[in-house]
Amino acid sequence: WRMSDISFGSAKVNDADVVRAALDRGVNYIDTSPDYSDGRSERVVGEAVKGRRPKVFIASKFCRPEGHLDIETPVAEIIAAVDGALGRLGTDYVDLLHIHACNSIERLMAPNFHEAFDHLKEQGKARFMGVSSHTPLLEEVTAHAVDSGRFDVVMAAYSFKAWPKLGAIIERAHAKDVGFVAMKTLKGAYHTVLKDFSADERNSFTQAAFKWVNSNPHLSGLVVTIDNMAKIDEYLFASGKKLDSDDIGLLERYDRLVANIYCRPGCGACLSACPAGVPVDDILRYSMYFENYGAEKKAMAGYNRLARAGATAEACRSCAAPCEASCPFELPIRQRLGKAHGQLALPG
């Protein structure tokens, strides 16, 4: 399958006409998941692909509408979760199933996921197996996935001048006939709020970011969240375009402007320094969803899952913030976490 170089991430889509318009423009790969909009986006995607299902590659996740499946989930429950997704999508198969948000080798190789996939493939309900990752162990997880022989596709965070080892892993994936799909390519999408950027530069930044990602000849393509018609025009304008020196200059300028703002997926240098075990990277990612992506409900739901597990930023109020000394990018972590808690915590 030759996927469209810029493909459809359905995390926030609520209108089947938006999906149809993207398909009409040549997009042929849709990334979805049961936990996107509590299953609503799956129904929208299903409605949009009616009559053209064989021409669309659908990637989904081992997941439920209420969240990720853990590694101890019984095989029968994993299969039931996929059956639920198929029902919402209105199809009898998905092309690809990812082990979702994979943050460890243990999760990557969890026997129950692999056994469930084998049954689903035998039943014709899933064609290929993949893994998605954007954690501090991103390079380790993706390298193991490529070398394991178990995975057909890897989807990982990938962007300009990030994750120095990932280029070699992508090249090795290509040599082993493992597809590699990029996500998180806009480095937090701060271009939408940077006062230093003009409106033209904001649009140009997305083009530059996508062109840089797709300049890697061993990459299959990228997935980006699309939820309105304007984004189709903005994002697909970069399809098939070549990277140039102006693009590089804009990407470097963006990096300078967000140097002390952006918490890099896959870093995690601060985590071991936290005496309370606060998941700093997850909380700042949810804050980014809230502030920059307009995904307030998703961000609050994610944060409050952490709260139920006793892992919030409340502990940071009286902490000396040793995490900040460990951050290679000098982020004001304590301040950022306090702001995130105020944004994301449910009242009471």
One Martini backbone bead per residue (centre of mass of N, CA, C, O) as a GRO file, in nm:
protein
  348
    1TRP     BB    1   0.093   0.037   0.026
    2ARG     BB    2   0.055   0.376  -0.085
    3MET     BB    3   0.070   0.627   0.106
    4SER     BB    4  -0.012   0.919   0.188
    5ASP     BB    5   0.206   1.162   0.288
    6ILE     BB    6  -0.065   1.299   0.390
    7SER     BB    7  -0.261   1.209   0.667
    8PHE     BB    8  -0.546   1.101   0.860
    9GLY     BB    9  -0.629   1.241   1.164
   10SER     BB   10  -0.925   1.158   1.385
   11ALA     BB   11  -0.942   1.275   1.684
   12LYS     BB   12  -1.161   1.546   1.609
   13VAL     BB   13  -1.368   1.444   1.422
   14ASN     BB   14  -1.734   1.547   1.324
   15ASP     BB   15  -1.715   1.534   0.994
   16ALA     BB   16  -1.761   1.352   0.710
   17ASP     BB   17  -1.693   1.572   0.496
   18VAL     BB   18  -1.396   1.602   0.571
   19VAL     BB   19  -1.311   1.319   0.495
   20ARG     BB   20  -1.412   1.320   0.204
   21ALA     BB   21  -1.237   1.556   0.107
   22ALA     BB   22  -0.967   1.414   0.154
   23LEU     BB   23  -1.021   1.173  -0.032
   24ASP     BB   24  -1.066   1.348  -0.290
   25ARG     BB   25  -0.748   1.456  -0.256
   26GLY     BB   26  -0.588   1.151  -0.192
   27VAL     BB   27  -0.646   1.035   0.064
   28ASN     BB   28  -0.571   0.676   0.203
   29TYR     BB   29  -0.521   0.736   0.524
   30ILE     BB   30  -0.648   0.629   0.849
   31ASP     BB   31  -0.631   0.746   1.182
   32THR     BB   32  -0.754   0.560   1.462
   33SER     BB   33  -0.967   0.540   1.770
   34PRO     BB   34  -1.167   0.465   2.038
   35ASP     BB   35  -1.052   0.735   2.213
   36TYR     BB   36  -1.181   0.917   2.000
   37SER     BB   37  -1.437   1.080   2.110
   38ASP     BB   38  -1.570   0.821   2.232
   39GLY     BB   39  -1.608   0.700   1.918
   40ARG     BB   40  -1.708   0.923   1.719
   41SER     BB   41  -1.487   0.918   1.495
   42GLU     BB   42  -1.549   0.637   1.393
   43ARG     BB   43  -1.831   0.699   1.283
   44VAL     BB   44  -1.739   0.913   1.084
   45VAL     BB   45  -1.550   0.736   0.921
   46GLY     BB   46  -1.755   0.519   0.843
   47GLU     BB   47  -1.940   0.711   0.684
   48ALA     BB   48  -1.716   0.815   0.476
   49VAL     BB   49  -1.631   0.507   0.355
   50LYS     BB   50  -1.871   0.455   0.215
   51GLY     BB   51  -1.808   0.291  -0.099
   52ARG     BB   52  -1.455   0.301  -0.028
   53ARG     BB   53  -1.299   0.094   0.150
   54PRO     BB   54  -1.072  -0.040  -0.046
   55LYS     BB   55  -0.930   0.270  -0.074
   56VAL     BB   56  -0.889   0.244   0.248
   57PHE     BB   57  -0.665   0.287   0.512
   58ILE     BB   58  -0.709   0.142   0.840
   59ALA     BB   59  -0.602   0.263   1.156
   60SER     BB   60  -0.577   0.116   1.473
   61LYS     BB   61  -0.644   0.015   1.822
   62PHE     BB   62  -0.572  -0.109   2.132
   63CYS     BB   63  -0.892  -0.017   2.255
   64ARG     BB   64  -1.103   0.207   2.430
   65PRO     BB   65  -1.300   0.474   2.481
   66GLU     BB   66  -1.174   0.499   2.789
   67GLY     BB   67  -0.898   0.352   2.687
   68HIS     BB   68  -0.635   0.179   2.745
   69LEU     BB   69  -0.486  -0.124   2.728
   70ASP     BB   70  -0.361  -0.353   2.923
   71ILE     BB   71  -0.142  -0.629   2.951
   72GLU     BB   72  -0.376  -0.800   3.124
   73THR     BB   73  -0.570  -0.826   2.912
   74PRO     BB   74  -0.772  -1.032   2.794
   75VAL     BB   75  -0.811  -1.166   2.493
   76ALA     BB   76  -1.123  -1.147   2.473
   77GLU     BB   77  -1.127  -0.835   2.536
   78ILE     BB   78  -0.961  -0.741   2.299
   79ILE     BB   79  -1.147  -0.851   2.080
   80ALA     BB   80  -1.400  -0.696   2.176
   81ALA     BB   81  -1.281  -0.414   2.127
   82VAL     BB   82  -1.248  -0.450   1.821
   83ASP     BB   83  -1.542  -0.512   1.758
   84GLY     BB   84  -1.641  -0.235   1.849
   85ALA     BB   85  -1.485  -0.076   1.635
   86LEU     BB   86  -1.611  -0.207   1.387
   87GLY     BB   87  -1.897  -0.114   1.445
   88ARG     BB   88  -1.837   0.196   1.437
   89LEU     BB   89  -1.704   0.173   1.138
   90GLY     BB   90  -1.863  -0.031   0.948
   91THR     BB   91  -1.667  -0.291   0.954
   92ASP     BB   92  -1.488  -0.616   0.913
   93TYR     BB   93  -1.211  -0.442   0.895
   94VAL     BB   94  -0.870  -0.377   0.954
   95ASP     BB   95  -0.549  -0.308   0.848
   96LEU     BB   96  -0.456  -0.184   1.140
   97LEU     BB   97  -0.289  -0.268   1.458
   98HIS     BB   98  -0.208  -0.103   1.751
   99ILE     BB   99   0.007  -0.066   1.997
  100HIS     BB  100  -0.067   0.166   2.231
  101ALA     BB  101   0.132   0.372   2.378
  102CYS     BB  102   0.435   0.265   2.382
  103ASN     BB  103   0.653   0.241   2.696
  104SER     BB  104   0.759  -0.065   2.644
  105ILE     BB  105   0.868  -0.381   2.598
  106GLU     BB  106   0.648  -0.522   2.756
  107ARG     BB  107   0.415  -0.402   2.587
  108LEU     BB  108   0.510  -0.480   2.304
  109MET     BB  109   0.532  -0.813   2.403
  110ALA     BB  110   0.258  -0.878   2.493
  111PRO     BB  111   0.096  -1.174   2.464
  112ASN     BB  112  -0.207  -1.085   2.440
  113PHE     BB  113  -0.181  -0.909   2.188
  114HIS     BB  114  -0.061  -1.125   1.998
  115GLU     BB  115  -0.284  -1.335   2.024
  116ALA     BB  116  -0.516  -1.156   1.935
  117PHE     BB  117  -0.410  -1.088   1.656
  118ASP     BB  118  -0.397  -1.374   1.542
  119HIS     BB  119  -0.702  -1.418   1.559
  120LEU     BB  120  -0.791  -1.172   1.388
  121LYS     BB  121  -0.645  -1.259   1.132
  122GLU     BB  122  -0.787  -1.533   1.095
  123GLN     BB  123  -1.079  -1.374   1.085
  124GLY     BB  124  -1.031  -1.099   0.904
  125LYS     BB  125  -1.005  -0.824   1.106
  126ALA     BB  126  -0.684  -0.819   1.048
  127ARG     BB  127  -0.374  -0.758   0.876
  128PHE     BB  128  -0.193  -0.568   1.067
  129MET     BB  129   0.091  -0.489   1.278
  130GLY     BB  130   0.149  -0.239   1.537
  131VAL     BB  131   0.316   0.067   1.664
  132SER     BB  132   0.291   0.324   1.917
  133SER     BB  133   0.521   0.613   1.986
  134HIS     BB  134   0.611   0.893   2.254
  135THR     BB  135   0.845   0.820   2.447
  136PRO     BB  136   1.143   0.796   2.617
  137LEU     BB  137   1.153   0.491   2.461
  138LEU     BB  138   1.126   0.520   2.152
  139GLU     BB  139   1.392   0.402   2.032
  140GLU     BB  140   1.378   0.128   2.174
  141VAL     BB  141   1.098   0.036   2.079
  142THR     BB  142   1.134   0.065   1.769
  143ALA     BB  143   1.380  -0.118   1.738
  144HIS     BB  144   1.247  -0.375   1.850
  145ALA     BB  145   1.015  -0.388   1.649
  146VAL     BB  146   1.186  -0.417   1.393
  147ASP     BB  147   1.360  -0.678   1.504
  148SER     BB  148   1.127  -0.893   1.584
  149GLY     BB  149   0.912  -0.965   1.333
  150ARG     BB  150   0.600  -0.864   1.432
  151PHE     BB  151   0.605  -0.593   1.258
  152ASP     BB  152   0.469  -0.379   0.995
  153VAL     BB  153   0.434  -0.113   1.183
  154VAL     BB  154   0.553   0.220   1.262
  155MET     BB  155   0.453   0.476   1.505
  156ALA     BB  156   0.620   0.799   1.540
  157ALA     BB  157   0.781   1.041   1.665
  158TYR     BB  158   0.870   1.306   1.415
  159SER     BB  159   1.130   1.560   1.380
  160PHE     BB  160   1.311   1.823   1.369
  161LYS     BB  161   1.595   1.753   1.538
  162ALA     BB  162   1.502   1.462   1.646
  163TRP     BB  163   1.602   1.181   1.741
  164PRO     BB  164   1.901   1.072   1.632
  165LYS     BB  165   1.834   0.745   1.597
  166LEU     BB  166   1.580   0.729   1.404
  167GLY     BB  167   1.693   0.727   1.117
  168ALA     BB  168   1.821   0.439   1.138
  169ILE     BB  169   1.556   0.293   1.203
  170ILE     BB  170   1.407   0.366   0.945
  171GLU     BB  171   1.608   0.233   0.754
  172ARG     BB  172   1.575  -0.053   0.875
  173ALA     BB  173   1.276  -0.082   0.821
  174HIS     BB  174   1.292  -0.063   0.515
  175ALA     BB  175   1.479  -0.317   0.480
  176LYS     BB  176   1.238  -0.497   0.639
  177ASP     BB  177   0.946  -0.405   0.548
  178VAL     BB  178   0.877  -0.159   0.747
  179GLY     BB  179   0.663   0.061   0.827
  180PHE     BB  180   0.687   0.434   0.858
  181VAL     BB  181   0.513   0.656   1.076
  182ALA     BB  182   0.445   0.989   1.132
  183MET     BB  183   0.431   1.196   1.428
  184LYS     BB  184   0.453   1.486   1.585
  185THR     BB  185   0.561   1.717   1.357
  186LEU     BB  186   0.491   2.020   1.512
  187LYS     BB  187   0.608   2.071   1.793
  188GLY     BB  188   0.318   2.168   1.941
  189ALA     BB  189   0.193   2.406   1.768
  190TYR     BB  190   0.305   2.711   1.840
  191HIS     BB  191   0.254   2.874   1.575
  192THR     BB  192  -0.045   2.962   1.662
  193VAL     BB  193   0.088   3.162   1.918
  194LEU     BB  194   0.318   3.310   1.791
  195LYS     BB  195   0.397   3.646   1.773
  196ASP     BB  196   0.653   3.618   1.573
  197PHE     BB  197   0.432   3.512   1.382
  198SER     BB  198   0.289   3.515   1.100
  199ALA     BB  199   0.042   3.394   0.915
  200ASP     BB  200   0.229   3.289   0.690
  201GLU     BB  201   0.430   3.144   0.881
  202ARG     BB  202   0.235   2.941   1.002
  203ASN     BB  203   0.183   2.794   0.737
  204SER     BB  204   0.483   2.746   0.657
  205PHE     BB  205   0.556   2.562   0.891
  206THR     BB  206   0.391   2.318   0.814
  207GLN     BB  207   0.524   2.273   0.544
  208ALA     BB  208   0.814   2.240   0.648
  209ALA     BB  209   0.767   2.002   0.839
  210PHE     BB  210   0.655   1.804   0.625
  211LYS     BB  211   0.890   1.817   0.424
  212TRP     BB  212   1.103   1.711   0.613
  213VAL     BB  213   0.983   1.438   0.676
  214ASN     BB  214   0.938   1.354   0.358
  215SER     BB  215   1.256   1.358   0.286
  216ASN     BB  216   1.249   1.075   0.383
  217PRO     BB  217   1.278   0.787   0.186
  218HIS     BB  218   1.192   0.570   0.434
  219LEU     BB  219   0.920   0.697   0.458
  220SER     BB  220   0.572   0.662   0.430
  221GLY     BB  221   0.455   0.895   0.629
  222LEU     BB  222   0.200   1.114   0.762
  223VAL     BB  223   0.020   1.214   1.061
  224VAL     BB  224  -0.264   1.443   1.096
  225THR     BB  225  -0.480   1.642   1.240
  226ILE     BB  226  -0.821   1.656   1.105
  227ASP     BB  227  -1.125   1.894   1.147
  228ASN     BB  228  -1.113   2.073   0.877
  229MET     BB  229  -1.104   2.230   0.574
  230ALA     BB  230  -0.858   2.418   0.615
  231LYS     BB  231  -0.651   2.190   0.678
  232ILE     BB  232  -0.649   2.059   0.407
  233ASP     BB  233  -0.523   2.294   0.256
  234GLU     BB  234  -0.275   2.344   0.435
  235TYR     BB  235  -0.150   2.051   0.437
  236LEU     BB  236  -0.169   1.955   0.126
  237PHE     BB  237   0.026   2.169   0.006
  238ALA     BB  238   0.287   1.975   0.086
  239SER     BB  239   0.236   1.769  -0.116
  240GLY     BB  240   0.524   1.674  -0.294
  241LYS     BB  241   0.721   1.865  -0.170
  242LYS     BB  242   1.020   2.039  -0.146
  243LEU     BB  243   1.291   2.104   0.028
  244ASP     BB  244   1.429   2.412   0.157
  245SER     BB  245   1.608   2.672   0.293
  246ASP     BB  246   1.359   2.824   0.404
  247ASP     BB  247   1.253   2.593   0.572
  248ILE     BB  248   1.495   2.559   0.757
  249GLY     BB  249   1.491   2.846   0.874
  250LEU     BB  250   1.207   2.819   1.005
  251LEU     BB  251   1.268   2.575   1.187
  252GLU     BB  252   1.497   2.711   1.346
  253ARG     BB  253   1.331   2.946   1.456
  254TYR     BB  254   1.126   2.782   1.609
  255ASP     BB  255   1.327   2.643   1.799
  256ARG     BB  256   1.416   2.903   1.940
  257LEU     BB  257   1.124   2.992   2.046
  258VAL     BB  258   1.072   2.687   2.198
  259ALA     BB  259   1.311   2.595   2.381
  260ASN     BB  260   1.149   2.691   2.676
  261ILE     BB  261   0.858   2.523   2.615
  262TYR     BB  262   0.917   2.246   2.484
  263CYS     BB  263   0.819   1.917   2.542
  264ARG     BB  264   0.992   1.643   2.451
  265PRO     BB  265   0.932   1.372   2.305
  266GLY     BB  266   1.147   1.124   2.442
  267CYS     BB  267   1.301   1.223   2.688
  268GLY     BB  268   1.283   1.216   3.035
  269ALA     BB  269   1.520   1.348   3.215
  270CYS     BB  270   1.335   1.436   3.479
  271LEU     BB  271   1.193   1.184   3.613
  272SER     BB  272   1.417   1.074   3.822
  273ALA     BB  273   1.410   1.358   3.997
  274CYS     BB  274   1.132   1.288   4.109
  275PRO     BB  275   1.010   1.223   4.432
  276ALA     BB  276   0.687   1.171   4.327
  277GLY     BB  277   0.650   1.059   4.028
  278VAL     BB  278   0.588   1.265   3.815
  279PRO     BB  279   0.440   1.287   3.487
  280VAL     BB  280   0.557   1.535   3.320
  281ASP     BB  281   0.521   1.466   3.017
  282ASP     BB  282   0.216   1.408   3.023
  283ILE     BB  283   0.116   1.678   3.139
  284LEU     BB  284   0.243   1.862   2.916
  285ARG     BB  285   0.088   1.729   2.687
  286TYR     BB  286  -0.198   1.802   2.785
  287SER     BB  287  -0.147   2.105   2.785
  288MET     BB  288  -0.095   2.122   2.481
  289TYR     BB  289  -0.372   2.026   2.391
  290PHE     BB  290  -0.524   2.260   2.529
  291GLU     BB  291  -0.367   2.516   2.403
  292ASN     BB  292  -0.294   2.419   2.078
  293TYR     BB  293  -0.537   2.194   1.984
  294GLY     BB  294  -0.833   2.213   2.113
  295ALA     BB  295  -0.822   1.952   2.341
  296GLU     BB  296  -0.969   1.977   2.626
  297LYS     BB  297  -1.114   1.709   2.692
  298LYS     BB  298  -0.876   1.519   2.645
  299ALA     BB  299  -0.686   1.650   2.850
  300MET     BB  300  -0.867   1.617   3.104
  301ALA     BB  301  -0.900   1.313   3.088
  302GLY     BB  302  -0.601   1.239   3.109
  303TYR     BB  303  -0.542   1.380   3.380
  304ASN     BB  304  -0.775   1.226   3.544
  305ARG     BB  305  -0.642   0.952   3.521
  306LEU     BB  306  -0.398   1.031   3.687
  307ALA     BB  307  -0.554   1.112   3.943
  308ARG     BB  308  -0.668   0.826   4.005
  309ALA     BB  309  -0.346   0.737   4.038
  310GLY     BB  310  -0.193   0.976   4.195
  311ALA     BB  311  -0.068   1.167   3.925
  312THR     BB  312  -0.006   1.480   3.999
  313ALA     BB  313   0.085   1.835   4.046
  314GLU     BB  314   0.043   1.890   4.354
  315ALA     BB  315   0.335   1.815   4.462
  316CYS     BB  316   0.477   2.082   4.333
  317ARG     BB  317   0.412   2.319   4.533
  318SER     BB  318   0.642   2.201   4.768
  319CYS     BB  319   0.875   2.186   4.563
  320ALA     BB  320   1.219   2.227   4.454
  321ALA     BB  321   1.265   2.123   4.161
  322PRO     BB  322   1.490   1.903   4.046
  323CYS     BB  323   1.398   1.870   3.749
  324GLU     BB  324   1.519   2.135   3.626
  325ALA     BB  325   1.824   2.040   3.638
  326SER     BB  326   1.756   1.793   3.421
  327CYS     BB  327   1.682   1.987   3.199
  328PRO     BB  328   1.816   2.047   2.877
  329PHE     BB  329   1.592   2.309   2.824
  330GLU     BB  330   1.505   2.487   3.072
  331LEU     BB  331   1.238   2.435   3.199
  332PRO     BB  332   0.960   2.560   3.388
  333ILE     BB  333   0.818   2.314   3.538
  334ARG     BB  334   0.663   2.405   3.787
  335GLN     BB  335   0.499   2.625   3.649
  336ARG     BB  336   0.372   2.445   3.428
  337LEU     BB  337   0.230   2.245   3.623
  338GLY     BB  338   0.052   2.449   3.768
  339LYS     BB  339  -0.103   2.537   3.516
  340ALA     BB  340  -0.206   2.257   3.435
  341HIS     BB  341  -0.375   2.202   3.685
  342GLY     BB  342  -0.566   2.446   3.646
  343GLN     BB  343  -0.674   2.345   3.364
  344LEU     BB  344  -0.735   2.010   3.421
  345ALA     BB  345  -0.871   2.004   3.680
  346LEU     BB  346  -1.123   1.901   3.855
  347PRO     BB  347  -1.354   1.989   4.055
  348GLY     BB  348  -1.288   1.862   4.379
   0.00000   0.00000   0.00000
